Short mmCIF file of C-alpha atoms in Angstrom, two decimals:
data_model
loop_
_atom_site.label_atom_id
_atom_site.label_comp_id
_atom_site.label_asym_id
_atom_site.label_seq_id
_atom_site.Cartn_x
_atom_site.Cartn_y
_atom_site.Cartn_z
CA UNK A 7 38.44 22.34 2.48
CA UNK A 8 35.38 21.77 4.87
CA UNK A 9 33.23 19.41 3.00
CA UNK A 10 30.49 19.40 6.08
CA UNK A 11 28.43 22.61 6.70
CA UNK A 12 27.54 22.50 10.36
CA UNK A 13 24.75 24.78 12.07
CA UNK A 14 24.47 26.34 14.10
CA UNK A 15 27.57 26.96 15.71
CA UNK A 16 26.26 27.68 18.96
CA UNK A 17 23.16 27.06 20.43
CA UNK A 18 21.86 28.31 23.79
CA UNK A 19 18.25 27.35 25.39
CA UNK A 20 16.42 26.56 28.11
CA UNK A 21 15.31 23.47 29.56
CA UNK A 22 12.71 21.62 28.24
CA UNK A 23 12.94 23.51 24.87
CA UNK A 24 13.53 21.34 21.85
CA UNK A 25 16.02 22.02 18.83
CA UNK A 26 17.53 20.92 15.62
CA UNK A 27 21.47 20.73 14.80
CA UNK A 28 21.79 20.60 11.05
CA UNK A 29 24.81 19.03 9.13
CA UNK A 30 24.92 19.58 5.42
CA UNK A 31 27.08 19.31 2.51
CA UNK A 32 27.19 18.68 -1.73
CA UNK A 33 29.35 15.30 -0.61
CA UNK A 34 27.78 11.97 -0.68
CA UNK A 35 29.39 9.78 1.80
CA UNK A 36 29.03 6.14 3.00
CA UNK A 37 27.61 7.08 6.00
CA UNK A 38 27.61 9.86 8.59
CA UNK A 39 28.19 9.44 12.46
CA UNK A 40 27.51 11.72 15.38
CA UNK A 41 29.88 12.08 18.24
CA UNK A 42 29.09 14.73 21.49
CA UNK A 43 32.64 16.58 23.38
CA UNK A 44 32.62 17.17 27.26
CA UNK A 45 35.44 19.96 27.72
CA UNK A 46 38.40 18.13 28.07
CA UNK A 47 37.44 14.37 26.66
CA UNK A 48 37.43 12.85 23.14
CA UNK A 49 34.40 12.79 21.37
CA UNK A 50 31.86 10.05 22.17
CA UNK A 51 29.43 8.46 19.33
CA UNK A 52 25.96 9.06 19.38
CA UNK A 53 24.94 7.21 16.72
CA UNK A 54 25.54 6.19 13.01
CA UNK A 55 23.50 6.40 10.10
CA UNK A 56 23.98 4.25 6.76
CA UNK A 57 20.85 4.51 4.78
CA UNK A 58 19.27 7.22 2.53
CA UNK A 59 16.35 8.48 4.50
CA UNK A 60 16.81 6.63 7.58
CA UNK A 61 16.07 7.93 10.91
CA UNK A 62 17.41 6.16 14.42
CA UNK A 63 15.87 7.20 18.24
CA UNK A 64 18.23 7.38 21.06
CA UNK A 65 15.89 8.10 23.90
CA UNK A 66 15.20 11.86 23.33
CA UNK A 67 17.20 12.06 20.57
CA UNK A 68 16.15 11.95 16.97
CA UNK A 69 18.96 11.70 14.18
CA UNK A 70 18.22 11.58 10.47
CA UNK A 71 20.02 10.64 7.25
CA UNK A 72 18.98 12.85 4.14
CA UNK A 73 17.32 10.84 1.22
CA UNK A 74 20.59 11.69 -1.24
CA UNK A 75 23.08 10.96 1.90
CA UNK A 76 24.48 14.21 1.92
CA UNK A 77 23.08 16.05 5.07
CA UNK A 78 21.62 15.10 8.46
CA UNK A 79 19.70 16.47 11.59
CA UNK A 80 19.91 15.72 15.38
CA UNK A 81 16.47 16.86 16.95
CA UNK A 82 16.61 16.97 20.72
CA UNK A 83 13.31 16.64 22.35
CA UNK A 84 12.79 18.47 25.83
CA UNK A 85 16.42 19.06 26.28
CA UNK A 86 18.28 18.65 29.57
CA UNK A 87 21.02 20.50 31.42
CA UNK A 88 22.86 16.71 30.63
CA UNK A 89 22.55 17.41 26.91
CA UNK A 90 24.95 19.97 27.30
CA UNK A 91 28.26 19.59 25.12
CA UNK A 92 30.01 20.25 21.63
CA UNK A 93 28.14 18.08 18.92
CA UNK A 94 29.92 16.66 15.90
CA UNK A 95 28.63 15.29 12.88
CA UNK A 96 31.21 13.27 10.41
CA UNK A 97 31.03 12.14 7.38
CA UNK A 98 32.29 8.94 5.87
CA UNK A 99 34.64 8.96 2.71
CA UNK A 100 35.77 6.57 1.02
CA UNK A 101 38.82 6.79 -0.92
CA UNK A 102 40.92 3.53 -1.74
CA UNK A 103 38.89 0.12 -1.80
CA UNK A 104 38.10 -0.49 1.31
CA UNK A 105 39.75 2.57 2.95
CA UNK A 106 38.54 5.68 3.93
CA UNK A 107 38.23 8.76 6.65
CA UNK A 108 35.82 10.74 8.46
CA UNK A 109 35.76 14.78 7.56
CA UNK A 110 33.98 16.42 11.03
CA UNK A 111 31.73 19.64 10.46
CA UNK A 112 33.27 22.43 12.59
CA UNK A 113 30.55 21.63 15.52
CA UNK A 114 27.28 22.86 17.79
CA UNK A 115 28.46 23.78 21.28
CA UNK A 116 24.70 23.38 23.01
CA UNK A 117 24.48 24.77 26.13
CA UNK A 118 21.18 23.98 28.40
CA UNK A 119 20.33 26.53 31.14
CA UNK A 120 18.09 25.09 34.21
CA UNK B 5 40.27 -1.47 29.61
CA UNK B 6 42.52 1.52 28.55
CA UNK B 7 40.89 2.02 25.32
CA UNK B 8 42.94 4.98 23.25
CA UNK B 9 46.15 6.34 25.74
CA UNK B 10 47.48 9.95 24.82
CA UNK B 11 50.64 11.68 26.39
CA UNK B 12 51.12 14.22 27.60
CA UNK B 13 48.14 15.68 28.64
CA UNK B 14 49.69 19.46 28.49
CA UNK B 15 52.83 20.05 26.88
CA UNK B 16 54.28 23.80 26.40
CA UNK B 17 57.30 24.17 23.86
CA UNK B 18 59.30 27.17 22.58
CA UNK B 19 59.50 27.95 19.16
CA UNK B 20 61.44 25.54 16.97
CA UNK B 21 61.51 22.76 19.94
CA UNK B 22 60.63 19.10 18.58
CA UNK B 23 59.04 16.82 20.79
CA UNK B 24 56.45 13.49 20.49
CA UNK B 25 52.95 12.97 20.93
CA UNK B 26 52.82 9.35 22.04
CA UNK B 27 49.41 7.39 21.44
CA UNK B 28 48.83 3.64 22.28
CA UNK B 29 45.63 1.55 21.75
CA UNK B 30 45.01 -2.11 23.50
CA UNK B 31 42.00 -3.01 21.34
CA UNK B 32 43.83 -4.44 18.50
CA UNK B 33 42.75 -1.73 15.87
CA UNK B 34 43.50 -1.91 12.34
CA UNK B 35 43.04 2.05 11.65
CA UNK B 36 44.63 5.01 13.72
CA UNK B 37 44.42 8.77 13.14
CA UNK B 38 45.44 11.72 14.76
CA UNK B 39 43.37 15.03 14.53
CA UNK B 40 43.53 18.58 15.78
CA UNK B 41 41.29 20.90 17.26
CA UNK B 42 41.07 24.21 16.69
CA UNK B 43 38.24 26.86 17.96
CA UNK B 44 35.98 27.77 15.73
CA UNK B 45 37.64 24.57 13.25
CA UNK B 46 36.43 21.34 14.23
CA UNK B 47 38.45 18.25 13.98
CA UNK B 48 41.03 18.48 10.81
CA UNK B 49 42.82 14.87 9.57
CA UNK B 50 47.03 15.43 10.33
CA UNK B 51 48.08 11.95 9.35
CA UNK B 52 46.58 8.41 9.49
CA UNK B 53 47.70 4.47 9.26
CA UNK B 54 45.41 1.54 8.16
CA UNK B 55 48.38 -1.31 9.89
CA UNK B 56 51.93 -1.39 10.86
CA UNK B 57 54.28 -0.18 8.61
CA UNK B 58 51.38 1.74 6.58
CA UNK B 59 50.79 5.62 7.08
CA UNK B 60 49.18 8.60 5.04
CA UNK B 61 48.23 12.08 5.27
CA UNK B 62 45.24 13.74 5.68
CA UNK B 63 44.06 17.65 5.37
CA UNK B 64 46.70 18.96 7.34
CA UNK B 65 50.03 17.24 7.74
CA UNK B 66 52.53 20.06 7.42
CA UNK B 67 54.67 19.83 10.39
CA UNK B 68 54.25 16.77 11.35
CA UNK B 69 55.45 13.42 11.09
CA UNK B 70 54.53 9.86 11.80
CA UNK B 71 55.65 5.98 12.12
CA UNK B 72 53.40 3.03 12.63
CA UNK B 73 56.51 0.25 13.48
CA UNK B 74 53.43 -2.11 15.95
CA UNK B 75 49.59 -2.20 15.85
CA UNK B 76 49.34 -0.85 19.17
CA UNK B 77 51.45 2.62 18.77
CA UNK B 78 50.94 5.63 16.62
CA UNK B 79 53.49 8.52 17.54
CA UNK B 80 52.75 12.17 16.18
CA UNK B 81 56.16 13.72 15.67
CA UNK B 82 56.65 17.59 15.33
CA UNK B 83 59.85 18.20 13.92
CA UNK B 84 60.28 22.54 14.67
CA UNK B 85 57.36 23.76 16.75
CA UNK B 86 55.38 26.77 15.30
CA UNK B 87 52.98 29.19 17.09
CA UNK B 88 50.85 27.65 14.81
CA UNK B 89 50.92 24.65 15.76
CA UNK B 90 48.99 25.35 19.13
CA UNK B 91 46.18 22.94 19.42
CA UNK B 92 44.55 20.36 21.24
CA UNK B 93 45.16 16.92 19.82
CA UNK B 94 43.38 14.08 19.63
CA UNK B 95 44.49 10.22 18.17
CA UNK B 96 41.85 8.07 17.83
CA UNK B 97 41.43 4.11 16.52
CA UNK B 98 39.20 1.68 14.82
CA UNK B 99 38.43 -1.77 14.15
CA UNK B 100 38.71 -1.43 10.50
CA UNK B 101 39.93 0.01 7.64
CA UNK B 102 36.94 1.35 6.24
CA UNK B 103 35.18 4.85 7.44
CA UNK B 104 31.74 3.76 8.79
CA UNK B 105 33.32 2.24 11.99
CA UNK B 106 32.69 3.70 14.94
CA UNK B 107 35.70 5.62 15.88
CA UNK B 108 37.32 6.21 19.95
CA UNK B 109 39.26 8.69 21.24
CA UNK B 110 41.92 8.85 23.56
CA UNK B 111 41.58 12.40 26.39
CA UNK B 112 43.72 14.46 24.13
CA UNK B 113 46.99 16.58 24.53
CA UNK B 114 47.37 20.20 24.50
CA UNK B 115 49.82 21.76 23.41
CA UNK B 116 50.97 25.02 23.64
CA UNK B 117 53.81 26.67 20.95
CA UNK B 118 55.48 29.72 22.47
#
């Protein structure tokens, strides 16, 4: 069962153009993290958002945690040929005490042209 | 500063052949996981472990088996390889117990069922 709606599934632009990843689902979960692929490496985090409505800035990108902490957005501002990779949101569930897994959305794969 | 060691990297079996995924972490992690990725799929849960001598599945454990006998090592066993099986796989770690940690990768293995 794929509790995290992921779109769009690809995503191919030019350089300099900006664009939205969205990452939604009917789940609430503790938090939700982003992690970017390179072909043949594990995914890296981006970032990780905890609270409802919260929005964090990595340099020229803008991630943001939906008010009911179900869905999120990456923006990407004047994209680069170096933002080019597979992007994966997760989201945090909790399921005994303390314990708990991520569930990954299915994925962007952005490509950048020059 | 090995972080999350996987091997093999590539791995090619016949139908029905068992073998071992070996995974090792140096960072003293409570929590380790291993995932596969299929295209078009995202990253789906096999099996996971919160400490030594503690392991449970996740969304997809059919197949597969696991033991968590140190901190350090989290085998993936599959016990009569299936076509369907084919997959790149990936274990990862964290600090904690709990889902909003931050969560590292090792390169991942591909495999290959014939």
């Amino acid at each position: 069962t794929q509790l995290l709606e992921q779109s769009p599934q690809f995503l191919s632009i030019q350089e300099g153009e900006n664009l939205t990843v969205y990452c939604n689902s009917s789940s609430v979960f503790s938090s939700l993290q982003w992690y970017r692929q390179e072909p043949g490496e594990g995914p890296v985090l981006l970032v990780t958002v905890v609270t409802g409505g919260e929005v964090k800035k990595l340099k020229r990108l803008t991630f943001q945690f939906g008010d009911a902490r179900k869905d999120s957005s990456l923006h990407i501002t004047a994209a680069q040929t170096g933002d080019t990779g597979l992007y994966l949101c997760a989201g945090a569930k909790r399921i005994r005490g303390s314990q708990g897994n991520l569930i990954f959305g299915k994925g962007t794969k952005l490509s950048v042209k020059p | 500063n090995a972080g999350v060691t996987q091997t093999p990297k590539f791995q090619v079996l016949k139908t029905g052949q068992s073998m071992t995924l070996q995974c090792a972490q140096d960072m003293n992690h409570e929590y380790m996981s291993w995932y596969r990725q299929d295209p078009g799929m995202g990253l789906r849960l096999i099996h996971y472990s919160v400490g030594a001598g503690i392991t449970d599945q996740g969304e997809v454990p059919n197949g597969y088996n696991v033991s968590r006998s140190t901190t350090e090592d989290f085998p993936l066993r599959l016990l009569s390889a299936a076509p369907s099986q084919t997959s790149v796989y990936f274990c990862a770690s964290r600090l904690l117990r709990g889902p909003d940690g931050e969560l590292f990768f090792g390169e991942g293995s591909r495999l290959t069922v014939l």
